PDB file of C-alpha atoms in Angstrom:
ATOM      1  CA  UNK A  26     144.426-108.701-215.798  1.00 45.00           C
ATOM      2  CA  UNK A  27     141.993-108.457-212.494  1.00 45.00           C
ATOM      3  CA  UNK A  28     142.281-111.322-210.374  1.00 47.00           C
ATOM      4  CA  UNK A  29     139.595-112.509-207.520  1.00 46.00           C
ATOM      5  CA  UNK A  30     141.421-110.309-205.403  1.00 54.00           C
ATOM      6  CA  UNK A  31     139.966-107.041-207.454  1.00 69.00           C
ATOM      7  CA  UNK A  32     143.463-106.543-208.240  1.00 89.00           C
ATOM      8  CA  UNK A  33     144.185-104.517-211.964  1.00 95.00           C
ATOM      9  CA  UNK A  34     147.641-106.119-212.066  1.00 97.00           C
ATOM     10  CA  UNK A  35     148.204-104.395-215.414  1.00 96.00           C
ATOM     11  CA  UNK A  36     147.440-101.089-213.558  1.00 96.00           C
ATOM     12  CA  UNK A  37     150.137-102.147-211.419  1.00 97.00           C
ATOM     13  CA  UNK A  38     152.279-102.464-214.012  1.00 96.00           C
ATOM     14  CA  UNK A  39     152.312 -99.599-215.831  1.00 95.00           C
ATOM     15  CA  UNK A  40     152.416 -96.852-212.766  1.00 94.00           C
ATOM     16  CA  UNK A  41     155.782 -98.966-212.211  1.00 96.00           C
ATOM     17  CA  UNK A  42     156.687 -98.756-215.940  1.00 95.00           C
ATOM     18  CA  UNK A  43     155.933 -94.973-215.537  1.00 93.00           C
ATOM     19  CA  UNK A  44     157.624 -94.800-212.563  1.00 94.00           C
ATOM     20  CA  UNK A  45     160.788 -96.589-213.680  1.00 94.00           C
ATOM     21  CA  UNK A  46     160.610 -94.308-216.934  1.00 92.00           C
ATOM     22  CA  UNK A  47     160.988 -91.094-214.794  1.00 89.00           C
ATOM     23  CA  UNK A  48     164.437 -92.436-214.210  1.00 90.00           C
ATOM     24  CA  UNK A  49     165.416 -93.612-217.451  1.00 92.00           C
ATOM     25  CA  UNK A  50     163.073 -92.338-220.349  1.00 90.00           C
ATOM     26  CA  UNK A  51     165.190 -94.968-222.591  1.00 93.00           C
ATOM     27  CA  UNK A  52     163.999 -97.975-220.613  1.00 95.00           C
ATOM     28  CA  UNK A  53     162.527-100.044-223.808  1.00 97.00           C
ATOM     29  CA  UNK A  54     165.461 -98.774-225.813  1.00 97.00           C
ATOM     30  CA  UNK A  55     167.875-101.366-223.885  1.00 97.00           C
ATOM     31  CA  UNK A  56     164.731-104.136-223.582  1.00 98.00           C
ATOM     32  CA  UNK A  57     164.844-103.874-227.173  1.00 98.00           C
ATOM     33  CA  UNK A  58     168.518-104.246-227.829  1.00 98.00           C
ATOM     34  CA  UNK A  59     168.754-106.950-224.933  1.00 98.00           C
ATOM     35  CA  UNK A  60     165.923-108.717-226.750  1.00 98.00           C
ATOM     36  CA  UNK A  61     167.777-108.544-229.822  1.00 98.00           C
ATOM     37  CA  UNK A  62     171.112-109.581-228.534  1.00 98.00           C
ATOM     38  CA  UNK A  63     168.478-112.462-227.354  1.00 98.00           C
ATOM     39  CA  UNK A  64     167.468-113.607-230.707  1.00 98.00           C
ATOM     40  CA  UNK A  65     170.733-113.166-232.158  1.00 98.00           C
ATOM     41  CA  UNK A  66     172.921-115.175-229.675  1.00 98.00           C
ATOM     42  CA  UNK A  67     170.566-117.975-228.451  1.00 98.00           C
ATOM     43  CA  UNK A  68     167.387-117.981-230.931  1.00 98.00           C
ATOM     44  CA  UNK A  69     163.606-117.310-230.379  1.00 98.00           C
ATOM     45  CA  UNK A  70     162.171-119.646-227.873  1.00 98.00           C
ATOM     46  CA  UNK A  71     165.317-119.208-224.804  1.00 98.00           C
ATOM     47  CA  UNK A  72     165.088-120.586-221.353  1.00 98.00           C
ATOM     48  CA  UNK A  73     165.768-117.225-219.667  1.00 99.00           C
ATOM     49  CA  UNK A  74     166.363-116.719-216.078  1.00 98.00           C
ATOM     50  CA  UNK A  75     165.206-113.008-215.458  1.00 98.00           C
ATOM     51  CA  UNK A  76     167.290-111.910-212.242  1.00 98.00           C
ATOM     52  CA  UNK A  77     166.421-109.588-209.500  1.00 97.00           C
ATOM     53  CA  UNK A  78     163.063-109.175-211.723  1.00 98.00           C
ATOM     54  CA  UNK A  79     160.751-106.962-209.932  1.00 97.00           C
ATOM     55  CA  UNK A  80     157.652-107.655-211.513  1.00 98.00           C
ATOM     56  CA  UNK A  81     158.767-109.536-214.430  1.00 98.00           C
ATOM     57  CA  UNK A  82     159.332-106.395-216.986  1.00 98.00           C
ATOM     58  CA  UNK A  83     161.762-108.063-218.836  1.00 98.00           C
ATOM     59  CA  UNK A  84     159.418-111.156-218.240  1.00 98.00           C
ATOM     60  CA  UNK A  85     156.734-109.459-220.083  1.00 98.00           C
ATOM     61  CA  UNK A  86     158.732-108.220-223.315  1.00 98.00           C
ATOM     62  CA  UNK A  87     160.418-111.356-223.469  1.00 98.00           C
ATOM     63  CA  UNK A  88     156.759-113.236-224.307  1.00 98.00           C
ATOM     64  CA  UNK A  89     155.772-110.675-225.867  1.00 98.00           C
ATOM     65  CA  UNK A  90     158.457-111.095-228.385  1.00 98.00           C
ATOM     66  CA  UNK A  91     159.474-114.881-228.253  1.00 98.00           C
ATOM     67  CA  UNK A  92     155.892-116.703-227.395  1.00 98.00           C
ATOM     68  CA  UNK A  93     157.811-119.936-227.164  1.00 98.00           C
ATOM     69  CA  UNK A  94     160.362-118.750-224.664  1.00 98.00           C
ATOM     70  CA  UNK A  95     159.772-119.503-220.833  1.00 98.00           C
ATOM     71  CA  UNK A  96     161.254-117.669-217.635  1.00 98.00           C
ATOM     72  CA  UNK A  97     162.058-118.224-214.141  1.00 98.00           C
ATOM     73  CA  UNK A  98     161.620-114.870-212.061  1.00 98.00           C
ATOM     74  CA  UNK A  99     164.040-114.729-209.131  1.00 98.00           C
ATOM     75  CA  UNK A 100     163.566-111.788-206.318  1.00 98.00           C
ATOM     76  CA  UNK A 101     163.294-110.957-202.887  1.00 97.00           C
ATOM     77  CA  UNK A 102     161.239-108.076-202.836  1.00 96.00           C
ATOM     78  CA  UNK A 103     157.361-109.500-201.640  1.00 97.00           C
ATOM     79  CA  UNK A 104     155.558-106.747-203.172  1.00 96.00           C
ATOM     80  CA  UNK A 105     157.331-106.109-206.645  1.00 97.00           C
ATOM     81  CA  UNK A 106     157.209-110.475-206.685  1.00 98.00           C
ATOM     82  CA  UNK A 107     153.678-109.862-205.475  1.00 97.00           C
ATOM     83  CA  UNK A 108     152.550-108.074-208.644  1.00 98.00           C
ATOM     84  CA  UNK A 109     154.829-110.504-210.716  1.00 98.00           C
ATOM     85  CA  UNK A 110     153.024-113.312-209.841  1.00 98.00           C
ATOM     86  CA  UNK A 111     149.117-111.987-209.727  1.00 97.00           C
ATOM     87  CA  UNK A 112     150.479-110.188-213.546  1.00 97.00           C
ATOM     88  CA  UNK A 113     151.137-114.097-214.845  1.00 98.00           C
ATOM     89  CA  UNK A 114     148.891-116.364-212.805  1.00 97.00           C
ATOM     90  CA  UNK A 115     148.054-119.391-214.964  1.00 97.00           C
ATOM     91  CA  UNK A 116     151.109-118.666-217.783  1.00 98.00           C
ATOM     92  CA  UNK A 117     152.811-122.228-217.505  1.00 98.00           C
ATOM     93  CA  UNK A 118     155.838-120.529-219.495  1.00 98.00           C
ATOM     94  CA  UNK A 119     156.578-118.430-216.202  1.00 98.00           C
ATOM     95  CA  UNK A 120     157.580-119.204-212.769  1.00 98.00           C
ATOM     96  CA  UNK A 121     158.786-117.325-209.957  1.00 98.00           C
ATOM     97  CA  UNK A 122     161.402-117.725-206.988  1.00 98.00           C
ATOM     98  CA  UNK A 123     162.064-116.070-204.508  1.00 98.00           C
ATOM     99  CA  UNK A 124     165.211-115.706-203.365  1.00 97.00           C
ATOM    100  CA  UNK A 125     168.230-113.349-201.922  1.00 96.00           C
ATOM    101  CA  UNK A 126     170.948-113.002-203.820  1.00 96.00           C
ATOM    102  CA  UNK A 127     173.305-112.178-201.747  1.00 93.00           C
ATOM    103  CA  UNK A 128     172.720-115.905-200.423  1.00 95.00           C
ATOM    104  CA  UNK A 129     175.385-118.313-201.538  1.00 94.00           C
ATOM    105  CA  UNK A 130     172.623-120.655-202.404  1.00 96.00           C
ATOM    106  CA  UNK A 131     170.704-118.570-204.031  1.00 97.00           C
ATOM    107  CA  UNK A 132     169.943-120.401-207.636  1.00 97.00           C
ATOM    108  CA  UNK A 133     169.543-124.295-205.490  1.00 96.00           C
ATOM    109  CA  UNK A 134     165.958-122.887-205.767  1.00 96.00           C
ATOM    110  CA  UNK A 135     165.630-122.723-209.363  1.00 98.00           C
ATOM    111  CA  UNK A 136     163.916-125.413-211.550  1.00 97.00           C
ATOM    112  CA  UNK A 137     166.449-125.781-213.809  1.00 97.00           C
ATOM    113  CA  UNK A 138     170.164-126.416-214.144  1.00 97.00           C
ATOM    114  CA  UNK A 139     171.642-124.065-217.033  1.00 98.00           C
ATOM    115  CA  UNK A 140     169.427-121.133-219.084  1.00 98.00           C
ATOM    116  CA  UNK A 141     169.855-120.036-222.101  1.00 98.00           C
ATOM    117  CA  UNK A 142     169.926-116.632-221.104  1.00 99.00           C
ATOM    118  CA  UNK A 143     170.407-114.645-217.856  1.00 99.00           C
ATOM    119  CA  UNK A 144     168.844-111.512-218.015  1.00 98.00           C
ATOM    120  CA  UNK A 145     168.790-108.057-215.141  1.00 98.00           C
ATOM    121  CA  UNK A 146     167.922-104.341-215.856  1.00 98.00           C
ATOM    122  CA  UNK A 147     168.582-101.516-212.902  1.00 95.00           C
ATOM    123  CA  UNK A 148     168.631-103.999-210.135  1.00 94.00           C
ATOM    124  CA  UNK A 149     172.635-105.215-209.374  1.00 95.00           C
ATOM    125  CA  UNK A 150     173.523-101.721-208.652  1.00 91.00           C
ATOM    126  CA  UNK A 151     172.099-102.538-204.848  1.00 90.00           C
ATOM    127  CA  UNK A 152     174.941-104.953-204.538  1.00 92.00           C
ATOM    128  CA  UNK A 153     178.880-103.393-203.336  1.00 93.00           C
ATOM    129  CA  UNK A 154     181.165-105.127-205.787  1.00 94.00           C
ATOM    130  CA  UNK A 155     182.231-107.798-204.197  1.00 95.00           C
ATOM    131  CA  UNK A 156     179.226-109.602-203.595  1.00 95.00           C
ATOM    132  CA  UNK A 157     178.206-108.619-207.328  1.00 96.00           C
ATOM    133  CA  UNK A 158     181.424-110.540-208.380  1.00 97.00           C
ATOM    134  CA  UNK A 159     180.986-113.619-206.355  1.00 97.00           C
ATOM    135  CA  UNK A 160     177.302-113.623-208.086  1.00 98.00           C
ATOM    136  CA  UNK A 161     178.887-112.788-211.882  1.00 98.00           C
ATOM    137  CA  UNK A 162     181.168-116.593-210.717  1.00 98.00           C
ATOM    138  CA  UNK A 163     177.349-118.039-209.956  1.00 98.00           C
ATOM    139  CA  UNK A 164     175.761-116.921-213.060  1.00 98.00           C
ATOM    140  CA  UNK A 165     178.437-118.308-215.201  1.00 98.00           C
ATOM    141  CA  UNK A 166     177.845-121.567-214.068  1.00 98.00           C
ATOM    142  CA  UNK A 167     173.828-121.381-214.846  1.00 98.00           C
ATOM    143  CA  UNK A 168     174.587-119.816-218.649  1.00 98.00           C
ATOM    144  CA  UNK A 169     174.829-123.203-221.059  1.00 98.00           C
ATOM    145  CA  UNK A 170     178.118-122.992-223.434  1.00 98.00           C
ATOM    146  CA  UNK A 171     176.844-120.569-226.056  1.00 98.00           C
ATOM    147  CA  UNK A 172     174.164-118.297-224.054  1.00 98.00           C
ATOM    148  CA  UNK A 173     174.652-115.381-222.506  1.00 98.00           C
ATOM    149  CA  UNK A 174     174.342-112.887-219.439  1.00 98.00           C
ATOM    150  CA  UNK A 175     173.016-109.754-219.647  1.00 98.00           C
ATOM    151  CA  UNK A 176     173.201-106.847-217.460  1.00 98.00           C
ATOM    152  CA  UNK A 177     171.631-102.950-218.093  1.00 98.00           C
ATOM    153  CA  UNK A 178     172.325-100.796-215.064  1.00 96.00           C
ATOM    154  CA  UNK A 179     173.869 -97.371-213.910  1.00 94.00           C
ATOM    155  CA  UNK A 180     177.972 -97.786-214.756  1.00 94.00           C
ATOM    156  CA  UNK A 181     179.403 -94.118-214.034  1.00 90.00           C
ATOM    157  CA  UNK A 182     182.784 -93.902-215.435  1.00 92.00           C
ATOM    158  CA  UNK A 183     184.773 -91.740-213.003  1.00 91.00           C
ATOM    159  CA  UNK A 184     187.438 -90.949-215.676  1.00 94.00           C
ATOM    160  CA  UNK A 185     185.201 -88.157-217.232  1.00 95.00           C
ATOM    161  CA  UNK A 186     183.626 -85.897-214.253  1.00 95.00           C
ATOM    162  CA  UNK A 187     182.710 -82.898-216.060  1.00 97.00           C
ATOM    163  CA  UNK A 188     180.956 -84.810-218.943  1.00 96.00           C
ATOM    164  CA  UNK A 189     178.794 -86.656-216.039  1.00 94.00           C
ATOM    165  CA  UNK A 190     178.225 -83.503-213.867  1.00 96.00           C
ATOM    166  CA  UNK A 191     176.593 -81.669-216.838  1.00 96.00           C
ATOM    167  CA  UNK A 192     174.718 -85.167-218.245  1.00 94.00           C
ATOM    168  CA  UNK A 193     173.260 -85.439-214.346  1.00 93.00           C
ATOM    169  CA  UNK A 194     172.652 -81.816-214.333  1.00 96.00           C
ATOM    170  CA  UNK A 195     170.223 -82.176-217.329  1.00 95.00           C
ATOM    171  CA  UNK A 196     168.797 -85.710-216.422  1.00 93.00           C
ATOM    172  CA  UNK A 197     167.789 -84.084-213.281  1.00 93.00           C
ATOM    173  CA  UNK A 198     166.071 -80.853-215.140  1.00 94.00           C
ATOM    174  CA  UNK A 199     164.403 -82.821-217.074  1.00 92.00           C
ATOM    175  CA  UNK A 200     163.193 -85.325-214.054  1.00 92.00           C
ATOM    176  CA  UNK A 201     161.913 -81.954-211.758  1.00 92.00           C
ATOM    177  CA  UNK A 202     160.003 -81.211-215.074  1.00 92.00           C
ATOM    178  CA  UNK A 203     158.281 -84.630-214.959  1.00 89.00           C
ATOM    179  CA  UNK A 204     157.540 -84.747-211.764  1.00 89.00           C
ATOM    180  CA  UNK A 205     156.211 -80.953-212.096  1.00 91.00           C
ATOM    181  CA  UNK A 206     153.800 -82.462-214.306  1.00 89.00           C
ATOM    182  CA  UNK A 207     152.836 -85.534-212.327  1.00 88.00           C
ATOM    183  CA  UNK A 208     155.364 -88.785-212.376  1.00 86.00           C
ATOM    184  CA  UNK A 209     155.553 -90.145-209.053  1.00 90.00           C
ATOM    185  CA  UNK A 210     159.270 -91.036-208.078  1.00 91.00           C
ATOM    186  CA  UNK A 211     160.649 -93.895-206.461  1.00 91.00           C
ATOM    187  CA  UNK A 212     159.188 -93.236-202.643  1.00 91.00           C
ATOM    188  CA  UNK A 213     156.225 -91.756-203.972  1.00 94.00           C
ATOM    189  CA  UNK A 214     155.498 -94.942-205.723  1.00 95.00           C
ATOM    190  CA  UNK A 215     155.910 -97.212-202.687  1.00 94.00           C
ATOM    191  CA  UNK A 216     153.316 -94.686-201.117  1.00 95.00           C
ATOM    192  CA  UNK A 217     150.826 -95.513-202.873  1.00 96.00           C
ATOM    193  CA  UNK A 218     151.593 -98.979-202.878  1.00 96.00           C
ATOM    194  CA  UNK A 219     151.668 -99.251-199.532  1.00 96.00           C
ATOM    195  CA  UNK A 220     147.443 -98.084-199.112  1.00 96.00           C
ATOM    196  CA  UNK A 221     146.527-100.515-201.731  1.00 96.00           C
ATOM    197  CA  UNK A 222     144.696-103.321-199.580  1.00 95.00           C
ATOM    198  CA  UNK A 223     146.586-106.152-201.604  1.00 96.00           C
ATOM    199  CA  UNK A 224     150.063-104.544-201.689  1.00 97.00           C
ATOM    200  CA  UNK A 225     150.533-102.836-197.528  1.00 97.00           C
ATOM    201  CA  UNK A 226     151.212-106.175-196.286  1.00 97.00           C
ATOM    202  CA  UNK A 227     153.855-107.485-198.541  1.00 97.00           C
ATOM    203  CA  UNK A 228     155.187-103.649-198.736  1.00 96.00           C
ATOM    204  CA  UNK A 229     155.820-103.786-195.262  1.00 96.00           C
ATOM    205  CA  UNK A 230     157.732-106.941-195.491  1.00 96.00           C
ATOM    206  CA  UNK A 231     159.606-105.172-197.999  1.00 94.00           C
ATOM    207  CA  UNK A 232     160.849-101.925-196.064  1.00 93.00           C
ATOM    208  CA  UNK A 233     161.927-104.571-193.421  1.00 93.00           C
ATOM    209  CA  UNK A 234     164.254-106.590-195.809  1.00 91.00           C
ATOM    210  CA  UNK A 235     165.536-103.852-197.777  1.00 87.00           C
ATOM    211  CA  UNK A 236     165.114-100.188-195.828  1.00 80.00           C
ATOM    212  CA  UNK A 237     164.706 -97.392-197.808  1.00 69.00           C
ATOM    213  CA  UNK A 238     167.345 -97.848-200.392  1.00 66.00           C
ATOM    214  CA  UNK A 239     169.941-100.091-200.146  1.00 64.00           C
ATOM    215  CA  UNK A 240     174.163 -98.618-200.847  1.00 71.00           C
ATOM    216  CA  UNK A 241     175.640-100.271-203.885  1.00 81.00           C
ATOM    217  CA  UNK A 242     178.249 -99.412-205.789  1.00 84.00           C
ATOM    218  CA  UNK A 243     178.095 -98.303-209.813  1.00 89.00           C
ATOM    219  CA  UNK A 244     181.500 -99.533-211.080  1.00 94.00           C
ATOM    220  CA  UNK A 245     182.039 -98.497-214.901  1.00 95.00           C
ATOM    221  CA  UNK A 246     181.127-100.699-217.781  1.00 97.00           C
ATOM    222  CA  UNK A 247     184.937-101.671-217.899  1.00 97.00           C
ATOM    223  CA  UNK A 248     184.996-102.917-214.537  1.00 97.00           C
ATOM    224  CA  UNK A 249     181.724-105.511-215.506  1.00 98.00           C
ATOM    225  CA  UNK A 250     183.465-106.462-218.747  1.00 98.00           C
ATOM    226  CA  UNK A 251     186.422-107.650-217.002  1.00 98.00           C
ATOM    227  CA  UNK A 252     184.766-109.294-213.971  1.00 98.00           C
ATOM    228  CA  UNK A 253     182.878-111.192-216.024  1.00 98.00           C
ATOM    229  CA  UNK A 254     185.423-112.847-217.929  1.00 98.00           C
ATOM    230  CA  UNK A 255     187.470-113.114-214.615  1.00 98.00           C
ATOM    231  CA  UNK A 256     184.275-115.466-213.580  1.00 98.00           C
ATOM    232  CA  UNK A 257     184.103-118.007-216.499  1.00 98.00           C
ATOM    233  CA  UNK A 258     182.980-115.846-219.295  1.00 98.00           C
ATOM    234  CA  UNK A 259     184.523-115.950-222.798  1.00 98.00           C
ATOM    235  CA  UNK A 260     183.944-112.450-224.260  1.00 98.00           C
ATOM    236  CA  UNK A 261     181.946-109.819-222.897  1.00 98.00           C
ATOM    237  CA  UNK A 262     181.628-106.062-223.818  1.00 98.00           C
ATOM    238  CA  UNK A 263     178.833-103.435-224.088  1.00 98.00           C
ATOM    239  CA  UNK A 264     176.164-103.763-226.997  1.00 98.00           C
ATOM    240  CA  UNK A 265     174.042-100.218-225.866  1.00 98.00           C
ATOM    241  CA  UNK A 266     174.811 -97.261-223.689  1.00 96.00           C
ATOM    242  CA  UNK A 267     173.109 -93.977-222.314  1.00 93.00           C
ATOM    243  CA  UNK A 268     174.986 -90.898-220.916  1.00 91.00           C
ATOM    244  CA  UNK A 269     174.579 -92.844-217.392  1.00 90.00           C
ATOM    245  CA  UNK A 270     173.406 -96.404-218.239  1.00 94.00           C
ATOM    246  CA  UNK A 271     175.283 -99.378-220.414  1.00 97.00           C
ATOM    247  CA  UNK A 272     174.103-102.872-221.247  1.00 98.00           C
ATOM    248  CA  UNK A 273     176.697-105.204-220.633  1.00 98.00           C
ATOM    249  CA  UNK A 274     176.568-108.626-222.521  1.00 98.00           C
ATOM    250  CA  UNK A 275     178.555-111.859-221.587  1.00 99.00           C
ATOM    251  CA  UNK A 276     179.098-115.135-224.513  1.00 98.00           C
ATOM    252  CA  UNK A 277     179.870-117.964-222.466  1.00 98.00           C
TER     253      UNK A 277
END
């Protein structure tokens, strides 16, 4: 959609999508399964919190998928939120906040209580974990009885370093032939976003919040499974995995 601004917002989104798919070429493989998981745990038209959501990819299969479902968008980052918003302007079933996460009071922003579904893809990792606990405590009070938290990131398992030395050695062949034949990576990206007329301003906002990358930790799948019943979850266990990437899911 172009906005008054001249904006293509869908442009936007799919140089991100492209972008984001450098890194992980099975990006809709977990949307899909975390869209199943979705439908199967809490039904078709979920109240679904998308967390740390960039701008609102999960958001945007979510509708896609479930017309009747309606999302609150929480995240810091002004430009990513900045596309978000200009992508769903006028969609009553969306709303965004923005927010820090690593801010106790993070969710006293949101317009509603409990959600039927908490949902965050290759965004957590930015938090040591620590903080990333404490929020797991938070989200399991926003998750009604019966819905569920999920969470698709980078969880290396330390236990097996030859089997992720050769995986990485591959993922990254494969990634310098990509960008050989023209994907932009990560800085690259915020290059270009950063001449856009619309985007500089918030962009700049956004290298002063966050720097140039931010130094998480990527605890294994285990460690997420047990956290998260440790914080008020009932059963919790992976439902998809890559070589480097699992999706985590939570049953309150």
């Amino acid at each position: 959609m172009t906005t008054s601004t001249g904006t293509d917002w869908a442009a936007w989104q799919n140089s991100w999508d492209r972008q984001q798919e450098w890194y992980m070429p099975d990006r809709e493989d977990r949307f899909r399964i975390m869209l199943d998981m979705v439908e199967a745990l809490v039904g078709m038209a979920p109240r679904v919190l998308d967390l740390a959501c960039g701008t609102g990819s999960i958001t945007a299969r979510l509708l896609a998928r479930f017309p009747e479902a309606t999302s609150t968008g929480v995240d810091l980052d002004p430009a990513l939120l900045a596309i978000a918003r200009g992508t769903f302007e006028g969609d009553d079933r969306v709303s965004f906040v923005t927010a820090d996460l690593k801010d106790p009071d993070w969710a006293t922003g949101l317009p509603y209580e409990s959600y039927d579904a908490v949902l965050t893809a290759t965004a957590l990792h930015w938090l040591h974990s620590e903080p990333l606990a404490d929020l797991y405590g938070r989200i399991a009070e926003l998750v009604r009885a019966g819905g569920v938290f999920m969470n698709a990131d980078h969880m290396i398992d330390d236990s097996t370093p030859r089997i992720n030395a050769a995986e990485r050695a591959q993922r990254h062949a494969r990634m310098d032939q990509a960008k050989r034949d023209g994907a932009l990576d990560w800085a690259e990206w915020w290059q270009v976003a950063a001449k856009d007329p619309v985007l500089a301003e918030p962009t700049a906002r956004r290298f002063e919040i966050y720097g140039e990358h931010a130094d998480g930790d990527v605890p294994p799948a285990a460690w997420h499974v047990r956290t998260l019943k440790e914080k008020g979850f009932a059963e919790a266990r992976p439902v998809w995995c890559s070589p480097s990437d699992s999706l985590v899911l939570a049953l309150k």
